[in-house]
Protein backbone atom coordinates (compact mmCIF):
# COMPACT_ATOMS: atom_id res chain seq x y z
CA UNK A 1 0.00 0.00 0.00
CA UNK A 2 1.47 3.34 -0.97
CA UNK A 3 1.74 6.09 1.62
CA UNK A 4 -0.11 9.29 1.08
CA UNK A 5 2.92 11.39 0.34
CA UNK A 6 2.36 14.45 -1.76
CA UNK A 7 5.75 14.09 -3.27
CA UNK A 8 4.84 10.74 -4.87
CA UNK A 9 1.49 11.94 -6.14
CA UNK A 10 1.03 13.11 -9.69
CA UNK A 11 -0.05 16.54 -10.66
CA UNK A 12 -3.50 17.67 -9.72
CA UNK A 13 -6.08 17.07 -12.36
CA UNK A 14 -6.69 20.08 -14.68
CA UNK A 15 -9.98 21.28 -15.99
CA UNK A 16 -13.03 23.00 -14.91
CA UNK A 17 -14.49 20.12 -13.09
CA UNK A 18 -11.52 19.83 -10.89
CA UNK A 19 -11.00 23.60 -10.09
CA UNK A 20 -12.47 25.20 -7.02
CA UNK A 21 -13.50 28.87 -6.69
CA UNK A 22 -11.00 31.26 -8.28
CA UNK A 23 -8.64 32.73 -5.72
CA UNK A 24 -8.56 36.58 -5.38
CA UNK A 25 -5.16 37.90 -6.47
CA UNK A 26 -3.10 39.25 -3.63
CA UNK A 27 -1.74 42.83 -4.01
CA UNK A 28 1.87 43.24 -4.90
CA UNK A 29 4.07 43.94 -1.92
CA UNK A 30 4.74 47.68 -1.27
CA UNK A 31 8.10 48.79 -2.46
CA UNK A 32 10.46 49.89 0.24
CA UNK A 33 11.15 53.09 -1.61
CA UNK A 34 7.49 54.12 -2.06
CA UNK A 35 6.28 56.99 0.13
CA UNK A 36 2.91 57.59 1.57
CA UNK A 37 1.15 60.68 0.27
CA UNK A 38 2.00 63.65 2.53
CA UNK A 39 -0.41 66.32 3.73
CA UNK A 40 -0.76 69.25 1.34
CA UNK A 41 1.43 72.17 2.44
CA UNK A 42 0.02 75.67 3.08
CA UNK A 43 1.68 77.01 -0.02
CA UNK A 44 0.28 74.24 -2.12
CA UNK A 45 -3.28 75.00 -1.13
CA UNK A 46 -5.53 76.46 -3.68
CA UNK A 47 -5.32 80.27 -3.61
CA UNK A 48 -8.40 82.00 -2.21
CA UNK A 49 -9.87 84.44 -4.74
CA UNK A 50 -9.62 88.18 -3.75
CA UNK A 51 -12.82 89.63 -2.38
CA UNK A 52 -14.30 92.31 -4.59
CA UNK A 53 -15.94 95.28 -2.81
CA UNK A 54 -19.51 96.01 -3.84
CA UNK A 55 -19.83 99.00 -6.12
CA UNK A 56 -22.03 100.84 -3.60
CA UNK A 57 -19.34 100.52 -0.93
CA UNK A 58 -16.67 101.83 -3.29
CA UNK A 59 -18.81 104.87 -4.07
CA UNK A 60 -19.50 105.46 -0.38
CA UNK A 61 -15.78 105.38 0.45
CA UNK A 62 -15.02 107.77 -2.38
CA UNK A 63 -17.75 110.14 -1.21
CA UNK A 64 -16.40 110.02 2.34
CA UNK A 65 -12.94 110.95 1.08
CA UNK A 66 -14.38 113.85 -0.89
CA UNK A 67 -16.32 115.06 2.16
CA UNK A 68 -13.17 114.94 4.28
CA UNK A 69 -11.32 117.00 1.67
CA UNK A 70 -14.16 119.53 1.62
CA UNK A 71 -14.15 119.79 5.40
CA UNK A 72 -10.40 120.32 5.45
CA UNK A 73 -10.79 123.14 2.90
CA UNK A 74 -13.74 124.76 4.68
CA UNK A 75 -13.06 128.31 5.92
CA UNK A 76 -12.67 128.72 9.66
CA UNK A 77 -16.04 129.35 11.29
CA UNK A 78 -16.80 132.75 12.81
CA UNK A 79 -17.80 132.89 16.46
CA UNK A 80 -17.34 136.50 17.62
CA UNK A 81 -20.31 138.31 19.18
CA UNK A 82 -20.64 141.86 17.87
CA UNK A 83 -22.76 144.96 18.28
CA UNK A 84 -23.47 147.91 16.01
CA UNK A 85 -24.67 151.22 17.46
CA UNK A 86 -25.78 154.00 15.12
CA UNK A 87 -26.37 157.65 16.02
CA UNK A 88 -29.38 159.24 14.35
CA UNK A 89 -29.14 162.60 16.11
CA UNK A 90 -28.93 165.94 14.31
CA UNK A 91 -25.14 165.75 14.11
CA UNK A 92 -25.40 162.59 12.01
CA UNK A 93 -26.37 164.60 8.92
CA UNK A 94 -24.29 165.03 5.78
CA UNK A 95 -23.25 168.62 6.37
CA UNK A 96 -20.20 170.65 7.39
CA UNK A 97 -21.23 170.42 11.03
CA UNK A 98 -22.21 166.74 10.91
CA UNK A 99 -20.24 163.49 10.92
CA UNK A 100 -22.33 161.88 8.13
CA UNK A 101 -23.41 158.64 9.79
CA UNK A 102 -24.64 157.12 6.53
CA UNK A 103 -21.27 157.55 4.81
CA UNK A 104 -19.47 156.19 7.89
CA UNK A 105 -21.63 153.08 7.87
CA UNK A 106 -20.95 152.48 4.19
CA UNK A 107 -17.22 152.94 4.66
CA UNK A 108 -16.67 151.00 7.88
CA UNK A 109 -19.36 148.46 8.67
CA UNK A 110 -18.48 145.70 6.18
CA UNK A 111 -14.78 145.96 7.06
CA UNK A 112 -15.52 145.81 10.79
CA UNK A 113 -17.73 142.74 10.47
CA UNK A 114 -15.15 140.97 8.31
CA UNK A 115 -12.11 141.98 10.37
CA UNK A 116 -13.65 141.00 13.69
CA UNK A 117 -15.10 137.74 12.27
CA UNK A 118 -18.53 138.67 13.59
CA UNK A 119 -21.17 135.97 13.81
CA UNK A 120 -24.08 136.92 16.09
CA UNK A 121 -24.52 140.64 15.53
CA UNK A 122 -26.97 142.92 17.34
CA UNK A 123 -27.99 146.53 16.71
CA UNK A 124 -28.95 149.53 18.86
CA UNK A 125 -29.88 153.15 18.07
CA UNK A 126 -28.77 156.42 19.59
CA UNK A 127 -31.73 158.77 19.91
CA UNK A 128 -32.96 161.38 22.39
CA UNK A 129 -33.74 158.59 24.90
CA UNK A 130 -32.01 155.56 23.46
CA UNK A 131 -33.14 152.89 25.93
CA UNK A 132 -36.80 153.72 25.31
CA UNK A 133 -36.51 154.18 21.55
CA UNK A 134 -38.94 152.24 19.41
CA UNK A 135 -36.28 151.85 16.69
CA UNK A 136 -35.02 148.30 16.46
CA UNK A 137 -33.92 145.57 14.04
CA UNK A 138 -33.42 141.87 14.65
CA UNK A 139 -30.00 140.34 15.44
CA UNK A 140 -28.30 138.44 12.62
CA UNK A 141 -26.23 135.27 12.38
CA UNK A 142 -23.54 136.16 9.83
CA UNK A 143 -22.06 132.64 9.57
CA UNK A 144 -24.98 130.22 9.89
CA UNK A 145 -24.66 126.45 9.79
CA UNK A 146 -25.29 124.95 6.36
CA UNK A 147 -24.66 121.88 4.24
CA UNK A 148 -22.79 123.58 1.38
CA UNK A 149 -19.39 124.43 2.75
CA UNK A 150 -18.10 125.66 -0.61
CA UNK A 151 -20.50 128.62 -0.55
CA UNK A 152 -19.66 129.79 3.00
CA UNK A 153 -17.68 132.89 1.91
CA UNK A 154 -20.45 133.88 -0.47
CA UNK A 155 -23.04 133.41 2.27
CA UNK A 156 -21.08 135.55 4.70
CA UNK A 157 -20.72 138.33 2.14
CA UNK A 158 -24.45 138.29 1.41
CA UNK A 159 -25.31 138.39 5.11
CA UNK A 160 -22.93 141.29 5.74
CA UNK A 161 -24.92 143.14 3.11
CA UNK A 162 -28.08 142.28 5.05
CA UNK A 163 -26.39 143.68 8.18
CA UNK A 164 -25.60 146.91 6.35
CA UNK A 165 -29.22 147.19 5.24
CA UNK A 166 -30.41 146.58 8.81
CA UNK A 167 -28.06 149.24 10.18
CA UNK A 168 -29.31 151.78 7.63
CA UNK A 169 -32.89 150.91 8.48
CA UNK A 170 -32.14 151.57 12.14
CA UNK A 171 -30.39 154.83 11.30
CA UNK A 172 -33.31 156.04 9.18
CA UNK A 173 -35.67 155.33 12.07
CA UNK A 174 -33.42 157.12 14.57
CA UNK A 175 -33.24 160.21 12.37
CA UNK A 176 -37.02 160.53 12.49
CA UNK A 177 -37.13 160.70 16.28
CA UNK A 178 -37.01 163.85 18.39
CA UNK A 179 -33.62 165.57 18.22
CA UNK A 180 -31.18 164.31 20.84
CA UNK A 181 -28.13 162.15 21.32
CA UNK A 182 -28.15 159.75 24.28
CA UNK A 183 -24.85 158.00 23.52
CA UNK A 184 -24.63 156.31 26.92
CA UNK A 185 -28.18 155.01 26.50
CA UNK A 186 -27.24 153.46 23.15
CA UNK A 187 -24.29 151.75 24.82
CA UNK A 188 -26.56 150.50 27.62
CA UNK A 189 -28.96 149.07 25.07
CA UNK A 190 -26.28 147.18 23.13
CA UNK A 191 -24.84 145.95 26.45
CA UNK A 192 -28.03 143.90 26.90
CA UNK A 193 -26.84 141.66 24.05
CA UNK A 194 -23.33 141.10 25.44
CA UNK A 195 -22.58 137.39 26.04
CA UNK A 196 -22.55 136.35 29.69
CA UNK A 197 -19.34 135.49 31.48
CA UNK A 198 -16.37 137.59 32.46
CA UNK A 199 -14.23 136.17 29.64
CA UNK A 200 -16.90 136.49 26.91
CA UNK A 201 -15.56 138.86 24.24
CA UNK A 202 -17.76 141.46 22.60
CA UNK A 203 -16.81 143.85 19.77
CA UNK A 204 -18.91 146.97 19.30
CA UNK A 205 -18.83 149.43 16.41
CA UNK A 206 -20.27 152.80 17.48
CA UNK A 207 -21.05 155.19 14.63
CA UNK A 208 -21.36 158.45 16.55
CA UNK A 209 -19.50 161.66 17.31
CA UNK A 210 -20.10 160.91 21.04
CA UNK A 211 -21.50 164.39 21.63
CA UNK A 212 -23.91 163.43 24.42
CA UNK A 213 -26.95 165.68 24.35
CA UNK A 214 -30.16 164.42 26.00
CA UNK A 215 -32.80 166.17 28.14
CA UNK A 216 -30.77 165.67 31.34
CA UNK A 217 -27.19 166.04 30.21
CA UNK A 218 -25.46 168.10 27.53
CA UNK A 219 -21.75 167.46 27.26
CA UNK A 220 -21.03 170.83 25.65
CA UNK A 221 -22.19 172.63 28.81
CA UNK A 222 -19.99 170.70 31.24
CA UNK A 223 -16.73 171.85 32.78
CA UNK A 224 -14.14 169.43 31.45
CA UNK A 225 -11.10 171.66 31.90
CA UNK A 226 -9.41 169.73 34.71
CA UNK A 227 -9.07 166.15 35.80
CA UNK A 228 -11.02 166.88 38.99
CA UNK A 229 -13.88 168.52 37.09
CA UNK A 230 -14.03 165.67 34.59
CA UNK A 231 -14.23 163.08 37.37
CA UNK A 232 -17.00 165.04 39.07
CA UNK A 233 -18.89 165.28 35.78
CA UNK A 234 -18.44 161.56 35.13
CA UNK A 235 -19.76 160.73 38.63
CA UNK A 236 -22.97 162.67 38.07
CA UNK A 237 -23.38 161.42 34.51
CA UNK A 238 -23.16 157.73 35.41
CA UNK A 239 -25.34 158.20 38.49
CA UNK A 240 -28.17 159.73 36.47
CA UNK A 241 -27.86 157.55 33.36
CA UNK A 242 -26.56 154.26 34.70
CA UNK A 243 -23.35 152.46 33.80
CA UNK A 244 -23.53 150.11 30.79
CA UNK A 245 -22.36 146.54 31.54
CA UNK A 246 -19.57 146.51 28.97
CA UNK A 247 -16.64 145.44 31.12
CA UNK A 248 -14.02 143.80 28.90
CA UNK A 249 -15.81 144.78 25.68
CA UNK A 250 -13.87 146.23 22.75
CA UNK A 251 -15.38 149.48 21.48
CA UNK A 252 -14.57 150.83 18.03
CA UNK A 253 -15.85 154.42 17.58
CA UNK A 254 -16.44 155.91 14.12
CA UNK A 255 -16.84 159.69 13.84
CA UNK A 256 -15.59 160.14 17.43
CA UNK A 257 -15.06 163.82 18.38
CA UNK A 258 -15.49 165.15 14.85
CA UNK A 259 -17.23 168.22 16.24
CA UNK A 260 -13.92 169.28 17.74
CA UNK A 261 -11.56 168.33 14.93
CA UNK A 262 -10.47 171.93 14.48
CA UNK A 263 -10.18 172.73 18.21
CA UNK A 264 -7.32 170.75 19.72
CA UNK A 265 -7.85 171.95 23.29
CA UNK A 266 -11.56 171.12 23.34
CA UNK A 267 -10.91 167.75 21.74
CA UNK A 268 -8.35 166.84 24.41
CA UNK A 269 -10.87 167.64 27.16
CA UNK A 270 -13.61 165.74 25.33
CA UNK A 271 -11.34 162.72 24.82
CA UNK A 272 -10.17 162.74 28.45
CA UNK A 273 -13.80 162.73 29.66
CA UNK A 274 -14.83 159.74 27.53
CA UNK A 275 -11.63 157.90 28.44
CA UNK A 276 -12.61 158.32 32.09
CA UNK A 277 -16.14 157.02 31.43
CA UNK A 278 -15.45 154.21 28.96
CA UNK A 279 -12.14 152.82 30.15
CA UNK A 280 -11.75 153.70 33.82
CA UNK A 281 -15.36 153.45 34.91
CA UNK A 282 -16.91 150.96 32.49
CA UNK A 283 -13.66 148.93 32.08
CA UNK A 284 -14.09 148.70 28.30
CA UNK A 285 -11.27 148.87 25.77
CA UNK A 286 -11.45 151.68 23.22
CA UNK A 287 -9.75 151.26 19.82
CA UNK A 288 -9.04 153.68 16.98
CA UNK A 289 -8.99 151.16 14.12
CA UNK A 290 -11.99 152.61 12.29
CA UNK A 291 -12.11 156.12 13.64
Tab-separated table of C-alpha atoms in Angstrom:
chain	number	residue	atom	x	y	z
A	1	UNK	CA	0.000	0.000	0.000
A	2	UNK	CA	1.472	3.342	-0.974
A	3	UNK	CA	1.743	6.088	1.617
A	4	UNK	CA	-0.112	9.288	1.077
A	5	UNK	CA	2.917	11.393	0.341
A	6	UNK	CA	2.364	14.452	-1.757
A	7	UNK	CA	5.750	14.088	-3.269
A	8	UNK	CA	4.842	10.742	-4.867
A	9	UNK	CA	1.488	11.942	-6.143
A	10	UNK	CA	1.032	13.107	-9.694
A	11	UNK	CA	-0.051	16.544	-10.661
A	12	UNK	CA	-3.497	17.673	-9.720
A	13	UNK	CA	-6.081	17.074	-12.358
A	14	UNK	CA	-6.695	20.083	-14.676
A	15	UNK	CA	-9.979	21.276	-15.991
A	16	UNK	CA	-13.030	22.998	-14.906
A	17	UNK	CA	-14.495	20.122	-13.088
A	18	UNK	CA	-11.523	19.834	-10.888
A	19	UNK	CA	-10.996	23.598	-10.085
A	20	UNK	CA	-12.469	25.204	-7.024
A	21	UNK	CA	-13.501	28.874	-6.688
A	22	UNK	CA	-11.003	31.262	-8.284
A	23	UNK	CA	-8.638	32.729	-5.718
A	24	UNK	CA	-8.564	36.577	-5.379
A	25	UNK	CA	-5.162	37.902	-6.469
A	26	UNK	CA	-3.101	39.254	-3.635
A	27	UNK	CA	-1.737	42.833	-4.012
A	28	UNK	CA	1.870	43.237	-4.897
A	29	UNK	CA	4.069	43.940	-1.916
A	30	UNK	CA	4.740	47.682	-1.268
A	31	UNK	CA	8.102	48.789	-2.456
A	32	UNK	CA	10.461	49.885	0.242
A	33	UNK	CA	11.154	53.092	-1.611
A	34	UNK	CA	7.493	54.123	-2.058
A	35	UNK	CA	6.279	56.989	0.125
A	36	UNK	CA	2.914	57.590	1.570
A	37	UNK	CA	1.147	60.680	0.267
A	38	UNK	CA	1.998	63.650	2.528
A	39	UNK	CA	-0.406	66.317	3.734
A	40	UNK	CA	-0.763	69.254	1.343
A	41	UNK	CA	1.433	72.169	2.441
A	42	UNK	CA	0.018	75.668	3.075
A	43	UNK	CA	1.677	77.012	-0.022
A	44	UNK	CA	0.284	74.239	-2.124
A	45	UNK	CA	-3.282	74.997	-1.134
A	46	UNK	CA	-5.528	76.458	-3.684
A	47	UNK	CA	-5.315	80.266	-3.609
A	48	UNK	CA	-8.402	82.003	-2.206
A	49	UNK	CA	-9.869	84.439	-4.738
A	50	UNK	CA	-9.625	88.175	-3.748
A	51	UNK	CA	-12.817	89.634	-2.378
A	52	UNK	CA	-14.304	92.309	-4.595
A	53	UNK	CA	-15.941	95.279	-2.810
A	54	UNK	CA	-19.514	96.012	-3.837
A	55	UNK	CA	-19.825	99.002	-6.121
A	56	UNK	CA	-22.031	100.836	-3.602
A	57	UNK	CA	-19.345	100.521	-0.927
A	58	UNK	CA	-16.671	101.828	-3.288
A	59	UNK	CA	-18.815	104.866	-4.068
A	60	UNK	CA	-19.498	105.462	-0.376
A	61	UNK	CA	-15.784	105.384	0.454
A	62	UNK	CA	-15.022	107.769	-2.379
A	63	UNK	CA	-17.745	110.138	-1.212
A	64	UNK	CA	-16.397	110.024	2.341
A	65	UNK	CA	-12.941	110.954	1.079
A	66	UNK	CA	-14.379	113.854	-0.895
A	67	UNK	CA	-16.319	115.056	2.161
A	68	UNK	CA	-13.169	114.942	4.278
A	69	UNK	CA	-11.324	116.997	1.673
A	70	UNK	CA	-14.161	119.528	1.617
A	71	UNK	CA	-14.146	119.786	5.404
A	72	UNK	CA	-10.396	120.318	5.451
A	73	UNK	CA	-10.795	123.143	2.905
A	74	UNK	CA	-13.738	124.756	4.675
A	75	UNK	CA	-13.059	128.309	5.919
A	76	UNK	CA	-12.666	128.722	9.656
A	77	UNK	CA	-16.037	129.349	11.291
A	78	UNK	CA	-16.798	132.755	12.806
A	79	UNK	CA	-17.802	132.889	16.461
A	80	UNK	CA	-17.337	136.503	17.615
A	81	UNK	CA	-20.313	138.309	19.180
A	82	UNK	CA	-20.637	141.860	17.868
A	83	UNK	CA	-22.764	144.958	18.279
A	84	UNK	CA	-23.469	147.906	16.008
A	85	UNK	CA	-24.668	151.222	17.459
A	86	UNK	CA	-25.782	154.002	15.123
A	87	UNK	CA	-26.374	157.653	16.023
A	88	UNK	CA	-29.383	159.240	14.352
A	89	UNK	CA	-29.145	162.597	16.106
A	90	UNK	CA	-28.926	165.942	14.311
A	91	UNK	CA	-25.140	165.753	14.113
A	92	UNK	CA	-25.399	162.586	12.005
A	93	UNK	CA	-26.371	164.604	8.920
A	94	UNK	CA	-24.292	165.030	5.782
A	95	UNK	CA	-23.254	168.623	6.370
A	96	UNK	CA	-20.200	170.655	7.385
A	97	UNK	CA	-21.231	170.417	11.026
A	98	UNK	CA	-22.211	166.743	10.910
A	99	UNK	CA	-20.241	163.491	10.916
A	100	UNK	CA	-22.334	161.882	8.132
A	101	UNK	CA	-23.410	158.636	9.793
A	102	UNK	CA	-24.636	157.120	6.527
A	103	UNK	CA	-21.268	157.552	4.813
A	104	UNK	CA	-19.468	156.194	7.894
A	105	UNK	CA	-21.633	153.079	7.868
A	106	UNK	CA	-20.945	152.478	4.188
A	107	UNK	CA	-17.217	152.942	4.663
A	108	UNK	CA	-16.665	151.002	7.882
A	109	UNK	CA	-19.359	148.456	8.666
A	110	UNK	CA	-18.481	145.698	6.183
A	111	UNK	CA	-14.776	145.959	7.056
A	112	UNK	CA	-15.519	145.811	10.787
A	113	UNK	CA	-17.726	142.735	10.466
A	114	UNK	CA	-15.146	140.972	8.308
A	115	UNK	CA	-12.105	141.976	10.375
A	116	UNK	CA	-13.655	141.004	13.690
A	117	UNK	CA	-15.095	137.737	12.275
A	118	UNK	CA	-18.532	138.668	13.595
A	119	UNK	CA	-21.169	135.971	13.814
A	120	UNK	CA	-24.083	136.919	16.087
A	121	UNK	CA	-24.522	140.645	15.526
A	122	UNK	CA	-26.967	142.924	17.340
A	123	UNK	CA	-27.988	146.531	16.713
A	124	UNK	CA	-28.946	149.533	18.860
A	125	UNK	CA	-29.883	153.154	18.068
A	126	UNK	CA	-28.770	156.420	19.593
A	127	UNK	CA	-31.729	158.768	19.908
A	128	UNK	CA	-32.955	161.376	22.391
A	129	UNK	CA	-33.736	158.587	24.896
A	130	UNK	CA	-32.006	155.556	23.463
A	131	UNK	CA	-33.144	152.889	25.930
A	132	UNK	CA	-36.804	153.721	25.311
A	133	UNK	CA	-36.509	154.183	21.549
A	134	UNK	CA	-38.943	152.238	19.405
A	135	UNK	CA	-36.283	151.848	16.688
A	136	UNK	CA	-35.018	148.303	16.462
A	137	UNK	CA	-33.920	145.572	14.038
A	138	UNK	CA	-33.419	141.873	14.652
A	139	UNK	CA	-30.002	140.343	15.437
A	140	UNK	CA	-28.298	138.436	12.622
A	141	UNK	CA	-26.230	135.268	12.379
A	142	UNK	CA	-23.544	136.157	9.826
A	143	UNK	CA	-22.060	132.642	9.567
A	144	UNK	CA	-24.979	130.217	9.892
A	145	UNK	CA	-24.661	126.447	9.790
A	146	UNK	CA	-25.289	124.948	6.358
A	147	UNK	CA	-24.659	121.877	4.238
A	148	UNK	CA	-22.790	123.583	1.385
A	149	UNK	CA	-19.389	124.433	2.750
A	150	UNK	CA	-18.100	125.657	-0.609
A	151	UNK	CA	-20.503	128.616	-0.546
A	152	UNK	CA	-19.658	129.794	2.997
A	153	UNK	CA	-17.681	132.886	1.914
A	154	UNK	CA	-20.450	133.884	-0.470
A	155	UNK	CA	-23.043	133.411	2.269
A	156	UNK	CA	-21.079	135.555	4.702
A	157	UNK	CA	-20.723	138.327	2.144
A	158	UNK	CA	-24.447	138.294	1.412
A	159	UNK	CA	-25.311	138.391	5.108
A	160	UNK	CA	-22.928	141.288	5.741
A	161	UNK	CA	-24.920	143.145	3.114
A	162	UNK	CA	-28.082	142.284	5.054
A	163	UNK	CA	-26.392	143.678	8.177
A	164	UNK	CA	-25.603	146.914	6.347
A	165	UNK	CA	-29.220	147.188	5.238
A	166	UNK	CA	-30.410	146.578	8.810
A	167	UNK	CA	-28.060	149.242	10.181
A	168	UNK	CA	-29.307	151.777	7.629
A	169	UNK	CA	-32.891	150.909	8.478
A	170	UNK	CA	-32.143	151.571	12.142
A	171	UNK	CA	-30.391	154.830	11.297
A	172	UNK	CA	-33.311	156.039	9.179
A	173	UNK	CA	-35.666	155.334	12.072
A	174	UNK	CA	-33.424	157.122	14.570
A	175	UNK	CA	-33.236	160.205	12.366
A	176	UNK	CA	-37.024	160.526	12.492
A	177	UNK	CA	-37.135	160.699	16.280
A	178	UNK	CA	-37.010	163.854	18.386
A	179	UNK	CA	-33.621	165.567	18.224
A	180	UNK	CA	-31.180	164.308	20.841
A	181	UNK	CA	-28.130	162.145	21.318
A	182	UNK	CA	-28.154	159.752	24.278
A	183	UNK	CA	-24.850	157.999	23.524
A	184	UNK	CA	-24.626	156.313	26.922
A	185	UNK	CA	-28.178	155.008	26.495
A	186	UNK	CA	-27.244	153.460	23.153
A	187	UNK	CA	-24.286	151.749	24.821
A	188	UNK	CA	-26.558	150.498	27.621
A	189	UNK	CA	-28.958	149.068	25.067
A	190	UNK	CA	-26.278	147.177	23.127
A	191	UNK	CA	-24.840	145.949	26.445
A	192	UNK	CA	-28.030	143.903	26.903
A	193	UNK	CA	-26.838	141.659	24.052
A	194	UNK	CA	-23.332	141.096	25.441
A	195	UNK	CA	-22.577	137.387	26.036
A	196	UNK	CA	-22.551	136.352	29.689
A	197	UNK	CA	-19.345	135.489	31.485
A	198	UNK	CA	-16.367	137.590	32.464
A	199	UNK	CA	-14.234	136.166	29.641
A	200	UNK	CA	-16.905	136.495	26.912
A	201	UNK	CA	-15.557	138.857	24.242
A	202	UNK	CA	-17.765	141.464	22.602
A	203	UNK	CA	-16.815	143.847	19.768
A	204	UNK	CA	-18.914	146.970	19.300
A	205	UNK	CA	-18.831	149.426	16.406
A	206	UNK	CA	-20.272	152.800	17.484
A	207	UNK	CA	-21.049	155.195	14.625
A	208	UNK	CA	-21.358	158.454	16.546
A	209	UNK	CA	-19.496	161.657	17.306
A	210	UNK	CA	-20.098	160.914	21.037
A	211	UNK	CA	-21.502	164.388	21.627
A	212	UNK	CA	-23.908	163.425	24.423
A	213	UNK	CA	-26.949	165.677	24.348
A	214	UNK	CA	-30.158	164.417	25.999
A	215	UNK	CA	-32.796	166.169	28.143
A	216	UNK	CA	-30.770	165.669	31.344
A	217	UNK	CA	-27.188	166.043	30.207
A	218	UNK	CA	-25.456	168.102	27.534
A	219	UNK	CA	-21.754	167.458	27.261
A	220	UNK	CA	-21.030	170.826	25.647
A	221	UNK	CA	-22.187	172.629	28.815
A	222	UNK	CA	-19.992	170.696	31.242
A	223	UNK	CA	-16.725	171.848	32.777
A	224	UNK	CA	-14.139	169.434	31.449
A	225	UNK	CA	-11.102	171.660	31.901
A	226	UNK	CA	-9.413	169.731	34.713
A	227	UNK	CA	-9.068	166.147	35.799
A	228	UNK	CA	-11.023	166.875	38.988
A	229	UNK	CA	-13.881	168.516	37.086
A	230	UNK	CA	-14.033	165.668	34.592
A	231	UNK	CA	-14.229	163.081	37.368
A	232	UNK	CA	-17.001	165.041	39.069
A	233	UNK	CA	-18.894	165.281	35.785
A	234	UNK	CA	-18.437	161.560	35.132
A	235	UNK	CA	-19.760	160.734	38.632
A	236	UNK	CA	-22.972	162.674	38.072
A	237	UNK	CA	-23.379	161.425	34.507
A	238	UNK	CA	-23.157	157.734	35.406
A	239	UNK	CA	-25.340	158.204	38.493
A	240	UNK	CA	-28.170	159.730	36.473
A	241	UNK	CA	-27.855	157.553	33.358
A	242	UNK	CA	-26.558	154.257	34.704
A	243	UNK	CA	-23.350	152.464	33.803
A	244	UNK	CA	-23.530	150.106	30.791
A	245	UNK	CA	-22.359	146.540	31.545
A	246	UNK	CA	-19.574	146.510	28.973
A	247	UNK	CA	-16.638	145.436	31.122
A	248	UNK	CA	-14.022	143.804	28.897
A	249	UNK	CA	-15.813	144.784	25.682
A	250	UNK	CA	-13.868	146.229	22.752
A	251	UNK	CA	-15.379	149.480	21.479
A	252	UNK	CA	-14.567	150.830	18.025
A	253	UNK	CA	-15.846	154.418	17.581
A	254	UNK	CA	-16.437	155.911	14.123
A	255	UNK	CA	-16.838	159.688	13.844
A	256	UNK	CA	-15.588	160.140	17.429
A	257	UNK	CA	-15.058	163.825	18.377
A	258	UNK	CA	-15.493	165.146	14.850
A	259	UNK	CA	-17.227	168.225	16.240
A	260	UNK	CA	-13.921	169.279	17.745
A	261	UNK	CA	-11.558	168.327	14.926
A	262	UNK	CA	-10.472	171.933	14.480
A	263	UNK	CA	-10.182	172.730	18.211
A	264	UNK	CA	-7.319	170.745	19.718
A	265	UNK	CA	-7.847	171.955	23.292
A	266	UNK	CA	-11.559	171.116	23.336
A	267	UNK	CA	-10.907	167.752	21.740
A	268	UNK	CA	-8.346	166.841	24.409
A	269	UNK	CA	-10.870	167.636	27.163
A	270	UNK	CA	-13.610	165.739	25.327
A	271	UNK	CA	-11.344	162.718	24.818
A	272	UNK	CA	-10.172	162.738	28.451
A	273	UNK	CA	-13.804	162.729	29.660
A	274	UNK	CA	-14.833	159.736	27.532
A	275	UNK	CA	-11.632	157.902	28.438
A	276	UNK	CA	-12.611	158.323	32.093
A	277	UNK	CA	-16.141	157.024	31.427
A	278	UNK	CA	-15.453	154.213	28.958
A	279	UNK	CA	-12.139	152.825	30.149
A	280	UNK	CA	-11.752	153.700	33.824
A	281	UNK	CA	-15.364	153.447	34.914
A	282	UNK	CA	-16.910	150.956	32.490
A	283	UNK	CA	-13.664	148.927	32.084
A	284	UNK	CA	-14.092	148.703	28.304
A	285	UNK	CA	-11.266	148.865	25.769
A	286	UNK	CA	-11.451	151.676	23.219
A	287	UNK	CA	-9.753	151.261	19.825
A	288	UNK	CA	-9.042	153.683	16.982
A	289	UNK	CA	-8.987	151.161	14.115
A	290	UNK	CA	-11.995	152.609	12.293
A	291	UNK	CA	-12.108	156.123	13.644
